[in-house]
């Protein structure tokens, strides 16, 4: 019996889906606990590419049950589309997919607001446009609609009226955008609710029971620690708790602790959307990494910004999410590109600092680099070259936790476990 969490240690897209899919082979439950379909988790099976947004990355594993916890914001329309896509590859039924009755629902109004703000406000976050922020706002403002509310049309209409009361002024007077009527929205959501009903249950009790039965739990984070609403690069963040704290509020953590928290980290850094990025590359090396790494967002298709590995941010991520080990992905992309740089510290307000902290103004730091020898591994055996070993030990020395997993390609088998996770 063990509980493990997979958490993005950067700005998302670190390869969480691939690692979750691997560990799911030994897990009984794979649990999403925050975010929504802003996530895009890619798994390559043979020649098939499967991108999961809402459905946990355990779904490709026939023996494990995938769970969407109550902390996830849930778009019923997007879910039905994804369900159909995933069903084309694997069996998905109410037996192996369980969704919390208590997830907050993303309505059309949330998507309208997200788009209007990104289009018209002076501060652009570069959101995925999936209505995530506005849905969390309503949840916190205590006018959210829960999945269980979709099952009773009268209740739904009342709750929708409450939810849109203030928004109508924004739509009509401020943003001047069109939106569906409450009756239309209620009809759509009620119908979707009925289709989703067989999957709904009390996931908290399910997780607790699994724990009592000594099952292995695997929590799958979405986004990354630097996008966390509290620990991230605010305001250029997402609206949920992406660090380990989100597990406690968004799913439940029987026993009061997670045994292992694995931070997934690319061998370099990427970011989609707006916001500061100290080690961002604007030269041909940045372009090379972007092209070789095929760095395009799995949800929106946007080009990902690319840069060198940033140890002050990684050290910070370890602290913010109590990471116990790291998985370094995409080492194959750095292989053969020449000498590598790694940011070991920043110059900030006249001082040298080697760890970021909450509220630091990352747009004002100057990254300080160390140059490391190029490695040229083909990754055909588990033996790695001296220079690749040096790259990994440079990371371990800085963060003071071990690198337990390395990944060197998008395919399932292109991963190497340096230690055992489940016994
Ligand atoms: P997630 O959001 O953290 O699950 O990551 P994404 O799926 O958005 O992005 C990671 C991308 O890198 C996907 O296209 C994966 O197939 C791919 N990938 C994962 N690990 C590796 C790796 O070690 N090497 C290479 N070349 N690609 C990888
Ligand atoms: P996965 O799980 C990378 C980013 C958006 C934007 C900011 C806020 O695949 O790692 P939102 O739509 O959440 O309000 O957008 O967060 N973002 C992600 N970036 N990977 C993700 O998920 C992301 N989910 C949101 O680009 O900058
Ligand atoms: Mg992604």
GROMACS .gro file of C-alpha atoms and ligand atoms in nm:
model
  479
    1UNK     CA    1   0.000   0.000   0.000
    2UNK     CA    2   0.148   0.331  -0.103
    3UNK     CA    3   0.030   0.671  -0.218
    4UNK     CA    4   0.232   0.861  -0.477
    5UNK     CA    5   0.173   1.199  -0.639
    6UNK     CA    6   0.294   1.315  -0.979
    7UNK     CA    7   0.330   1.692  -0.986
    8UNK     CA    8   0.457   1.928  -1.255
    9UNK     CA    9   0.768   2.101  -1.117
   10UNK     CA   10   0.770   2.385  -1.374
   11UNK     CA   11   0.505   2.565  -1.581
   12UNK     CA   12   0.324   2.251  -1.696
   13UNK     CA   13   0.374   2.010  -1.987
   14UNK     CA   14   0.666   1.838  -1.820
   15UNK     CA   15   0.549   1.492  -1.927
   16UNK     CA   16   0.320   1.411  -1.633
   17UNK     CA   17   0.083   1.207  -1.850
   18UNK     CA   18   0.358   0.975  -1.967
   19UNK     CA   19   0.492   0.913  -1.614
   20UNK     CA   20   0.143   0.867  -1.469
   21UNK     CA   21   0.060   0.613  -1.738
   22UNK     CA   22   0.377   0.422  -1.646
   23UNK     CA   23   0.315   0.413  -1.272
   24UNK     CA   24  -0.054   0.339  -1.327
   25UNK     CA   25   0.055  -0.015  -1.409
   26UNK     CA   26   0.102  -0.069  -1.035
   27UNK     CA   27  -0.171   0.162  -0.904
   28UNK     CA   28  -0.529   0.075  -0.811
   29UNK     CA   29  -0.666   0.430  -0.833
   30UNK     CA   30  -0.534   0.721  -1.044
   31UNK     CA   31  -0.684   1.044  -0.916
   32UNK     CA   32  -0.707   1.395  -1.065
   33UNK     CA   33  -0.770   1.658  -0.797
   34UNK     CA   34  -0.747   2.006  -0.952
   35UNK     CA   35  -0.759   2.196  -1.279
   36UNK     CA   36  -0.985   2.094  -1.562
   37UNK     CA   37  -0.959   2.050  -1.935
   38UNK     CA   38  -0.692   2.319  -1.951
   39UNK     CA   39  -0.461   2.020  -1.900
   40UNK     CA   40  -0.329   1.825  -2.197
   41UNK     CA   41  -0.154   1.502  -2.099
   42UNK     CA   42  -0.004   1.309  -2.387
   43UNK     CA   43   0.049   0.935  -2.395
   44UNK     CA   44   0.195   0.758  -2.697
   45UNK     CA   45   0.094   0.394  -2.732
   46UNK     CA   46   0.260   0.226  -3.030
   47UNK     CA   47   0.176   0.467  -3.310
   48UNK     CA   48  -0.129   0.616  -3.139
   49UNK     CA   49  -0.118   0.952  -2.967
   50UNK     CA   50  -0.378   0.999  -2.694
   51UNK     CA   51  -0.419   1.340  -2.535
   52UNK     CA   52  -0.614   1.343  -2.209
   53UNK     CA   53  -0.760   1.664  -2.073
   54UNK     CA   54  -1.001   1.567  -1.797
   55UNK     CA   55  -0.979   1.191  -1.785
   56UNK     CA   56  -0.691   1.068  -1.564
   57UNK     CA   57  -0.389   0.911  -1.735
   58UNK     CA   58  -0.461   0.580  -1.563
   59UNK     CA   59  -0.740   0.510  -1.809
   60UNK     CA   60  -0.515   0.322  -2.052
   61UNK     CA   61  -0.437   0.072  -1.785
   62UNK     CA   62  -0.709  -0.192  -1.770
   63UNK     CA   63  -0.650  -0.279  -1.404
   64UNK     CA   64  -0.682   0.063  -1.250
   65UNK     CA   65  -0.978   0.287  -1.175
   66UNK     CA   66  -0.953   0.652  -1.282
   67UNK     CA   67  -1.105   0.907  -1.047
   68UNK     CA   68  -1.194   1.273  -1.100
   69UNK     CA   69  -1.198   1.430  -0.755
   70UNK     CA   70  -1.420   1.716  -0.636
   71UNK     CA   71  -1.144   1.978  -0.677
   72UNK     CA   72  -1.156   1.947  -1.057
   73UNK     CA   73  -1.365   2.199  -1.253
   74UNK     CA   74  -1.567   1.995  -1.497
   75UNK     CA   75  -1.687   2.092  -1.844
   76UNK     CA   76  -1.959   1.838  -1.936
   77UNK     CA   77  -1.946   1.917  -2.309
   78UNK     CA   78  -1.568   1.879  -2.325
   79UNK     CA   79  -1.590   1.561  -2.120
   80UNK     CA   80  -1.837   1.390  -2.354
   81UNK     CA   81  -1.616   1.473  -2.652
   82UNK     CA   82  -1.306   1.339  -2.477
   83UNK     CA   83  -1.491   1.029  -2.360
   84UNK     CA   84  -1.585   0.943  -2.718
   85UNK     CA   85  -1.226   0.995  -2.832
   86UNK     CA   86  -1.078   0.782  -2.554
   87UNK     CA   87  -1.340   0.509  -2.605
   88UNK     CA   88  -1.205   0.469  -2.959
   89UNK     CA   89  -0.883   0.338  -2.799
   90UNK     CA   90  -0.979   0.170  -2.473
   91UNK     CA   91  -1.275   0.051  -2.275
   92UNK     CA   92  -1.418   0.325  -2.052
   93UNK     CA   93  -1.719   0.250  -1.834
   94UNK     CA   94  -1.861   0.351  -1.495
   95UNK     CA   95  -1.651   0.061  -1.363
   96UNK     CA   96  -1.316   0.219  -1.443
   97UNK     CA   97  -1.402   0.589  -1.442
   98UNK     CA   98  -1.555   0.759  -1.138
   99UNK     CA   99  -1.640   1.128  -1.119
  100UNK     CA  100  -1.718   1.325  -0.805
  101UNK     CA  101  -2.080   1.441  -0.770
  102UNK     CA  102  -1.929   1.751  -0.617
  103UNK     CA  103  -1.710   1.883  -0.901
  104UNK     CA  104  -1.785   2.246  -0.988
  105UNK     CA  105  -1.926   2.273  -1.340
  106UNK     CA  106  -1.777   2.492  -1.613
  107UNK     CA  107  -2.076   2.652  -1.784
  108UNK     CA  108  -2.091   2.835  -2.119
  109UNK     CA  109  -2.091   3.161  -1.922
  110UNK     CA  110  -1.746   3.084  -1.781
  111UNK     CA  111  -1.608   3.027  -2.130
  112UNK     CA  112  -1.769   3.349  -2.257
  113UNK     CA  113  -1.609   3.549  -1.973
  114UNK     CA  114  -1.267   3.384  -2.019
  115UNK     CA  115  -1.266   3.472  -2.389
  116UNK     CA  116  -1.397   3.825  -2.336
  117UNK     CA  117  -1.136   3.905  -2.071
  118UNK     CA  118  -0.850   3.767  -2.275
  119UNK     CA  119  -0.972   3.964  -2.575
  120UNK     CA  120  -1.056   4.290  -2.406
  121UNK     CA  121  -0.879   4.338  -2.075
  122UNK     CA  122  -0.547   4.520  -2.040
  123UNK     CA  123  -0.375   4.232  -1.857
  124UNK     CA  124  -0.367   3.914  -2.063
  125UNK     CA  125  -0.280   3.590  -1.889
  126UNK     CA  126  -0.278   3.384  -2.207
  127UNK     CA  127  -0.529   3.135  -2.067
  128UNK     CA  128  -0.633   2.820  -2.245
  129UNK     CA  129  -0.978   2.975  -2.294
  130UNK     CA  130  -1.150   2.681  -2.126
  131UNK     CA  131  -1.335   2.887  -1.863
  132UNK     CA  132  -1.117   2.756  -1.580
  133UNK     CA  133  -1.058   3.083  -1.390
  134UNK     CA  134  -1.421   3.202  -1.403
  135UNK     CA  135  -1.546   2.859  -1.288
  136UNK     CA  136  -1.315   2.862  -0.984
  137UNK     CA  137  -1.419   3.223  -0.914
  138UNK     CA  138  -1.784   3.119  -0.894
  139UNK     CA  139  -1.700   2.819  -0.679
  140UNK     CA  140  -1.515   3.039  -0.429
  141UNK     CA  141  -1.792   3.300  -0.446
  142UNK     CA  142  -2.036   3.026  -0.341
  143UNK     CA  143  -2.243   3.040  -0.658
  144UNK     CA  144  -2.086   2.739  -0.829
  145UNK     CA  145  -2.298   2.465  -0.982
  146UNK     CA  146  -2.199   2.114  -0.879
  147UNK     CA  147  -2.230   1.811  -1.106
  148UNK     CA  148  -2.509   1.670  -0.888
  149UNK     CA  149  -2.711   1.988  -0.959
  150UNK     CA  150  -2.733   1.895  -1.329
  151UNK     CA  151  -2.962   1.606  -1.248
  152UNK     CA  152  -3.258   1.821  -1.141
  153UNK     CA  153  -3.355   2.077  -1.402
  154UNK     CA  154  -3.548   2.300  -1.163
  155UNK     CA  155  -3.259   2.320  -0.918
  156UNK     CA  156  -3.025   2.384  -1.209
  157UNK     CA  157  -3.232   2.674  -1.341
  158UNK     CA  158  -3.238   2.839  -0.997
  159UNK     CA  159  -2.862   2.799  -0.956
  160UNK     CA  160  -2.790   2.924  -1.308
  161UNK     CA  161  -3.003   3.233  -1.241
  162UNK     CA  162  -2.795   3.308  -0.933
  163UNK     CA  163  -2.471   3.242  -1.121
  164UNK     CA  164  -2.546   3.473  -1.414
  165UNK     CA  165  -2.717   3.758  -1.229
  166UNK     CA  166  -2.407   3.980  -1.214
  167UNK     CA  167  -2.255   3.841  -1.534
  168UNK     CA  168  -2.542   3.966  -1.748
  169UNK     CA  169  -2.427   4.321  -1.677
  170UNK     CA  170  -2.075   4.233  -1.780
  171UNK     CA  171  -2.191   4.061  -2.099
  172UNK     CA  172  -2.435   4.334  -2.203
  173UNK     CA  173  -2.268   4.652  -2.085
  174UNK     CA  174  -1.898   4.590  -2.054
  175UNK     CA  175  -1.795   4.317  -2.297
  176UNK     CA  176  -2.091   4.335  -2.537
  177UNK     CA  177  -2.086   3.966  -2.615
  178UNK     CA  178  -2.358   3.713  -2.685
  179UNK     CA  179  -2.440   3.421  -2.457
  180UNK     CA  180  -2.698   3.142  -2.431
  181UNK     CA  181  -3.022   3.197  -2.240
  182UNK     CA  182  -3.064   3.029  -1.904
  183UNK     CA  183  -3.327   2.796  -2.051
  184UNK     CA  184  -3.094   2.689  -2.334
  185UNK     CA  185  -2.801   2.638  -2.097
  186UNK     CA  186  -3.014   2.445  -1.847
  187UNK     CA  187  -3.149   2.216  -2.120
  188UNK     CA  188  -2.800   2.139  -2.250
  189UNK     CA  189  -2.647   2.085  -1.907
  190UNK     CA  190  -2.938   1.873  -1.781
  191UNK     CA  191  -2.912   1.643  -2.082
  192UNK     CA  192  -2.535   1.611  -2.038
  193UNK     CA  193  -2.581   1.552  -1.666
  194UNK     CA  194  -2.808   1.256  -1.738
  195UNK     CA  195  -2.547   1.109  -1.974
  196UNK     CA  196  -2.272   1.153  -1.714
  197UNK     CA  197  -2.484   1.031  -1.419
  198UNK     CA  198  -2.366   0.666  -1.434
  199UNK     CA  199  -2.010   0.781  -1.370
  200UNK     CA  200  -2.096   1.001  -1.070
  201UNK     CA  201  -2.029   0.898  -0.713
  202UNK     CA  202  -1.885   1.006  -0.380
  203UNK     CA  203  -1.517   0.982  -0.478
  204UNK     CA  204  -1.393   1.081  -0.135
  205UNK     CA  205  -1.543   0.766   0.019
  206UNK     CA  206  -1.412   0.561  -0.273
  207UNK     CA  207  -1.057   0.681  -0.208
  208UNK     CA  208  -1.092   0.626   0.164
  209UNK     CA  209  -1.217   0.271   0.112
  210UNK     CA  210  -0.929   0.196  -0.124
  211UNK     CA  211  -0.688   0.317   0.143
  212UNK     CA  212  -0.854   0.095   0.406
  213UNK     CA  213  -0.812  -0.198   0.166
  214UNK     CA  214  -0.438  -0.122   0.138
  215UNK     CA  215  -0.458  -0.024  -0.229
  216UNK     CA  216  -0.200   0.181  -0.416
  217UNK     CA  217  -0.309   0.537  -0.490
  218UNK     CA  218  -0.162   0.760  -0.759
  219UNK     CA  219  -0.251   1.131  -0.761
  220UNK     CA  220  -0.206   1.298  -1.100
  221UNK     CA  221  -0.143   1.672  -1.086
  222UNK     CA  222  -0.228   1.901  -1.374
  223UNK     CA  223  -0.033   2.216  -1.473
  224UNK     CA  224   0.279   2.280  -1.263
  225UNK     CA  225   0.389   2.434  -0.934
  226UNK     CA  226   0.486   2.763  -1.101
  227UNK     CA  227   0.124   2.795  -1.218
  228UNK     CA  228  -0.016   2.741  -0.865
  229UNK     CA  229  -0.258   3.011  -0.752
  230UNK     CA  230  -0.054   3.073  -0.435
  231UNK     CA  231   0.297   2.947  -0.508
  232UNK     CA  232   0.307   3.034  -0.878
  233UNK     CA  233   0.416   3.337  -1.077
  234UNK     CA  234   0.102   3.535  -0.991
  235UNK     CA  235  -0.095   3.674  -1.172
  236UNK     CA  236   0.033   3.461  -1.461
  237UNK     CA  237  -0.095   3.139  -1.308
  238UNK     CA  238  -0.392   2.909  -1.328
  239UNK     CA  239  -0.671   2.927  -1.070
  240UNK     CA  240  -0.612   2.610  -0.871
  241UNK     CA  241  -0.368   2.464  -0.620
  242UNK     CA  242  -0.138   2.270  -0.848
  243UNK     CA  243   0.115   2.190  -0.573
  244UNK     CA  244   0.070   1.898  -0.334
  245UNK     CA  245  -0.166   2.100  -0.111
  246UNK     CA  246  -0.435   2.061  -0.378
  247UNK     CA  247  -0.453   1.688  -0.309
  248UNK     CA  248  -0.590   1.747   0.041
  249UNK     CA  249  -0.862   1.987  -0.068
  250UNK     CA  250  -0.934   1.846  -0.414
  251UNK     CA  251  -0.963   1.472  -0.358
  252UNK     CA  252  -0.890   1.367  -0.002
  253UNK     CA  253  -0.579   1.206   0.130
  254UNK     CA  254  -0.660   0.925   0.370
  255UNK     CA  255  -0.390   0.870   0.626
  256UNK     CA  256  -0.308   1.241   0.609
  257UNK     CA  257  -0.001   1.208   0.392
  258UNK     CA  258   0.125   1.113   0.050
  259UNK     CA  259   0.423   0.876   0.075
  260UNK     CA  260   0.610   1.000  -0.233
  261UNK     CA  261   0.573   1.325  -0.423
  262UNK     CA  262   0.744   1.305  -0.760
  263UNK     CA  263   0.815   1.634  -0.933
  264UNK     CA  264   0.825   1.598  -1.310
  265UNK     CA  265   1.068   1.837  -1.470
  266UNK     CA  266   1.189   1.879  -1.826
  267UNK     CA  267   1.566   1.880  -1.880
  268UNK     CA  268   1.510   2.241  -1.992
  269UNK     CA  269   1.219   2.481  -1.930
  270UNK     CA  270   0.907   2.566  -2.130
  271UNK     CA  271   0.612   2.793  -2.073
  272UNK     CA  272   0.286   2.857  -2.264
  273UNK     CA  273   0.101   3.185  -2.224
  274UNK     CA  274   0.218   3.511  -2.071
  275UNK     CA  275   0.440   3.580  -1.772
  276UNK     CA  276   0.806   3.614  -1.674
  277UNK     CA  277   1.053   3.343  -1.771
  278UNK     CA  278   1.411   3.422  -1.659
  279UNK     CA  279   1.597   3.163  -1.869
  280UNK     CA  280   1.392   3.205  -2.186
  281UNK     CA  281   1.597   3.176  -2.506
  282UNK     CA  282   1.530   3.407  -2.797
  283UNK     CA  283   1.809   3.270  -3.018
  284UNK     CA  284   1.867   2.978  -3.250
  285UNK     CA  285   1.923   2.740  -2.954
  286UNK     CA  286   1.576   2.825  -2.824
  287UNK     CA  287   1.436   2.760  -3.170
  288UNK     CA  288   1.624   2.432  -3.196
  289UNK     CA  289   1.485   2.309  -2.861
  290UNK     CA  290   1.134   2.420  -2.959
  291UNK     CA  291   1.153   2.233  -3.292
  292UNK     CA  292   1.338   1.924  -3.176
  293UNK     CA  293   1.120   1.899  -2.865
  294UNK     CA  294   0.804   1.956  -3.073
  295UNK     CA  295   0.709   2.214  -2.813
  296UNK     CA  296   0.350   2.295  -2.899
  297UNK     CA  297   0.074   2.305  -2.633
  298UNK     CA  298  -0.126   1.981  -2.617
  299UNK     CA  299  -0.449   2.173  -2.545
  300UNK     CA  300  -0.430   2.490  -2.752
  301UNK     CA  301  -0.155   2.407  -3.005
  302UNK     CA  302   0.032   2.728  -2.911
  303UNK     CA  303   0.411   2.734  -2.948
  304UNK     CA  304   0.578   2.681  -2.612
  305UNK     CA  305   0.844   2.930  -2.511
  306UNK     CA  306   1.174   2.749  -2.440
  307UNK     CA  307   1.477   2.814  -2.220
  308UNK     CA  308   1.752   2.656  -2.009
  309UNK     CA  309   1.687   2.469  -1.688
  310UNK     CA  310   1.633   2.707  -1.396
  311UNK     CA  311   1.761   2.565  -1.066
  312UNK     CA  312   1.647   2.856  -0.841
  313UNK     CA  313   1.291   2.788  -0.958
  314UNK     CA  314   1.330   2.413  -0.930
  315UNK     CA  315   1.460   2.441  -0.572
  316UNK     CA  316   1.162   2.661  -0.494
  317UNK     CA  317   0.924   2.403  -0.648
  318UNK     CA  318   1.075   2.131  -0.427
  319UNK     CA  319   0.996   2.340  -0.119
  320UNK     CA  320   0.652   2.455  -0.234
  321UNK     CA  321   0.531   2.104  -0.299
  322UNK     CA  322   0.741   1.891  -0.061
  323UNK     CA  323   0.884   1.696  -0.355
  324UNK     CA  324   1.064   1.377  -0.251
  325UNK     CA  325   1.221   1.290  -0.587
  326UNK     CA  326   1.235   1.409  -0.945
  327UNK     CA  327   1.161   1.266  -1.285
  328UNK     CA  328   1.364   1.441  -1.555
  329UNK     CA  329   1.206   1.417  -1.900
  330UNK     CA  330   1.311   1.507  -2.253
  331UNK     CA  331   1.682   1.445  -2.197
  332UNK     CA  332   1.691   1.319  -2.557
  333UNK     CA  333   1.614   1.672  -2.678
  334UNK     CA  334   1.931   1.813  -2.520
  335UNK     CA  335   2.140   1.521  -2.643
  336UNK     CA  336   2.362   1.624  -2.932
  337UNK     CA  337   2.276   1.995  -2.929
  338UNK     CA  338   2.616   2.107  -2.797
  339UNK     CA  339   2.728   2.254  -2.466
  340UNK     CA  340   2.448   2.321  -2.221
  341UNK     CA  341   2.376   2.600  -1.983
  342UNK     CA  342   2.207   2.566  -1.649
  343UNK     CA  343   2.096   2.860  -1.435
  344UNK     CA  344   2.236   2.809  -1.084
  345UNK     CA  345   2.143   3.148  -0.929
  346UNK     CA  346   1.996   3.493  -0.997
  347UNK     CA  347   2.129   3.838  -0.947
  348UNK     CA  348   1.836   4.018  -0.781
  349UNK     CA  349   1.825   4.354  -0.606
  350UNK     CA  350   2.205   4.369  -0.590
  351UNK     CA  351   2.243   4.022  -0.436
  352UNK     CA  352   2.305   3.671  -0.561
  353UNK     CA  353   2.028   3.431  -0.464
  354UNK     CA  354   2.008   3.061  -0.547
  355UNK     CA  355   1.642   2.994  -0.467
  356UNK     CA  356   1.327   3.176  -0.571
  357UNK     CA  357   1.065   3.262  -0.311
  358UNK     CA  358   0.699   3.373  -0.310
  359UNK     CA  359   0.649   3.718  -0.453
  360UNK     CA  360   0.993   3.745  -0.616
  361UNK     CA  361   0.974   3.963  -0.928
  362UNK     CA  362   1.104   3.720  -1.186
  363UNK     CA  363   1.095   3.987  -1.457
  364UNK     CA  364   1.376   4.163  -1.270
  365UNK     CA  365   1.617   3.877  -1.207
  366UNK     CA  366   1.933   3.819  -1.408
  367UNK     CA  367   2.003   3.448  -1.450
  368UNK     CA  368   2.360   3.333  -1.381
  369UNK     CA  369   2.471   3.034  -1.586
  370UNK     CA  370   2.716   2.751  -1.557
  371UNK     CA  371   2.820   2.580  -1.881
  372UNK     CA  372   2.808   2.203  -1.878
  373UNK     CA  373   2.968   1.970  -2.130
  374UNK     CA  374   2.749   1.846  -2.415
  375UNK     CA  375   2.621   1.490  -2.398
  376UNK     CA  376   2.542   1.278  -2.695
  377UNK     CA  377   2.353   0.979  -2.563
  378UNK     CA  378   2.148   0.756  -2.786
  379UNK     CA  379   1.971   0.603  -2.482
  380UNK     CA  380   1.975   0.255  -2.624
  381UNK     CA  381   2.090   0.099  -2.299
  382UNK     CA  382   2.037   0.203  -1.939
  383UNK     CA  383   2.405   0.313  -1.922
  384UNK     CA  384   2.431   0.686  -1.954
  385UNK     CA  385   2.737   0.886  -2.053
  386UNK     CA  386   2.962   1.064  -1.806
  387UNK     CA  387   2.838   1.405  -1.920
  388UNK     CA  388   2.472   1.312  -1.891
  389UNK     CA  389   2.546   1.179  -1.542
  390UNK     CA  390   2.709   1.512  -1.462
  391UNK     CA  391   2.401   1.699  -1.582
  392UNK     CA  392   2.178   1.490  -1.358
  393UNK     CA  393   2.406   1.514  -1.058
  394UNK     CA  394   2.425   1.892  -1.100
  395UNK     CA  395   2.046   1.895  -1.056
  396UNK     CA  396   2.055   1.655  -0.761
  397UNK     CA  397   2.325   1.856  -0.586
  398UNK     CA  398   2.119   2.173  -0.616
  399UNK     CA  399   1.777   2.041  -0.518
  400UNK     CA  400   1.897   1.786  -0.262
  401UNK     CA  401   1.647   1.521  -0.364
  402UNK     CA  402   1.723   1.228  -0.594
  403UNK     CA  403   1.636   1.197  -0.961
  404UNK     CA  404   1.441   0.872  -0.951
  405UNK     CA  405   1.324   0.857  -1.313
  406UNK     CA  406   1.464   0.972  -1.644
  407UNK     CA  407   1.270   0.986  -1.970
  408UNK     CA  408   1.431   1.004  -2.310
  409UNK     CA  409   1.152   0.986  -2.567
  410UNK     CA  410   0.773   1.019  -2.597
  411UNK     CA  411   0.705   0.647  -2.621
  412UNK     CA  412   0.599   0.434  -2.329
  413UNK     CA  413   0.921   0.233  -2.314
  414UNK     CA  414   1.148   0.539  -2.332
  415UNK     CA  415   1.177   0.580  -1.959
  416UNK     CA  416   1.421   0.448  -1.704
  417UNK     CA  417   1.343   0.400  -1.335
  418UNK     CA  418   1.653   0.448  -1.121
  419UNK     CA  419   1.461   0.329  -0.817
  420UNK     CA  420   1.145   0.140  -0.727
  421UNK     CA  421   0.834   0.343  -0.645
  422UNK     CA  422   0.564   0.090  -0.560
  423UNK     CA  423   0.699  -0.210  -0.371
  424LIG     P1  424   0.198   1.692  -1.947
  424LIG     O1  425   0.097   1.801  -1.963
  424LIG     O2  426   0.292   1.718  -1.833
  424LIG     O3  427   0.139   1.555  -1.942
  424LIG     O4  428   0.289   1.698  -2.079
  424LIG     P2  429   0.238   1.716  -2.231
  424LIG     O5  430   0.178   1.590  -2.277
  424LIG     O6  431   0.157   1.839  -2.246
  424LIG     O7  432   0.375   1.748  -2.303
  424LIG     C1  433   0.485   1.661  -2.297
  424LIG     C2  434   0.520   1.622  -2.441
  424LIG     O8  435   0.647   1.561  -2.442
  424LIG     C3  436   0.427   1.519  -2.499
  424LIG     O9  437   0.418   1.538  -2.637
  424LIG     C4  438   0.495   1.385  -2.469
  424LIG    O10  439   0.462   1.285  -2.562
  424LIG     C5  440   0.639   1.425  -2.483
  424LIG     N1  441   0.735   1.356  -2.397
  424LIG     C6  442   0.722   1.314  -2.269
  424LIG     N2  443   0.839   1.268  -2.222
  424LIG     C7  444   0.928   1.281  -2.324
  424LIG     C8  445   1.068   1.255  -2.336
  424LIG    O11  446   1.135   1.211  -2.245
  424LIG     N3  447   1.125   1.285  -2.458
  424LIG     C9  448   1.053   1.335  -2.562
  424LIG     N4  449   1.117   1.362  -2.677
  424LIG     N5  450   0.922   1.361  -2.552
  424LIG    C10  451   0.861   1.337  -2.435
  425LIG     P1  452  -0.081   2.056  -1.826
  425LIG     O1  453  -0.159   1.979  -1.721
  425LIG     C1  454   0.084   2.436  -1.953
  425LIG     C2  455  -0.141   2.795  -1.847
  425LIG     C3  456  -0.202   2.876  -1.961
  425LIG     C4  457  -0.194   3.015  -1.900
  425LIG     C5  458  -0.225   2.991  -1.754
  425LIG     C6  459  -0.371   3.015  -1.715
  425LIG     O2  460  -0.095   2.002  -1.962
  425LIG     O3  461   0.059   2.072  -1.779
  425LIG     P2  462  -0.594   2.877  -1.754
  425LIG     O4  463  -0.662   2.837  -1.881
  425LIG     O5  464  -0.556   2.763  -1.666
  425LIG     O6  465  -0.667   2.984  -1.680
  425LIG     O7  466  -0.458   2.947  -1.804
  425LIG     O8  467  -0.192   2.855  -1.729
  425LIG     N1  468  -0.178   2.652  -1.845
  425LIG     C7  469  -0.096   2.553  -1.880
  425LIG     N2  470   0.028   2.556  -1.931
  425LIG     N3  471   0.025   2.317  -1.927
  425LIG     C8  472  -0.097   2.313  -1.872
  425LIG     O9  473  -0.154   2.199  -1.829
  425LIG     C9  474  -0.167   2.435  -1.851
  425LIG     N4  475  -0.289   2.466  -1.804
  425LIG    C10  476  -0.294   2.600  -1.799
  425LIG    O10  477  -0.124   2.864  -2.079
  425LIG    O11  478  -0.062   3.063  -1.908
  426LIG    MG1  479   0.030   1.936  -2.109
   0.00000   0.00000   0.00000
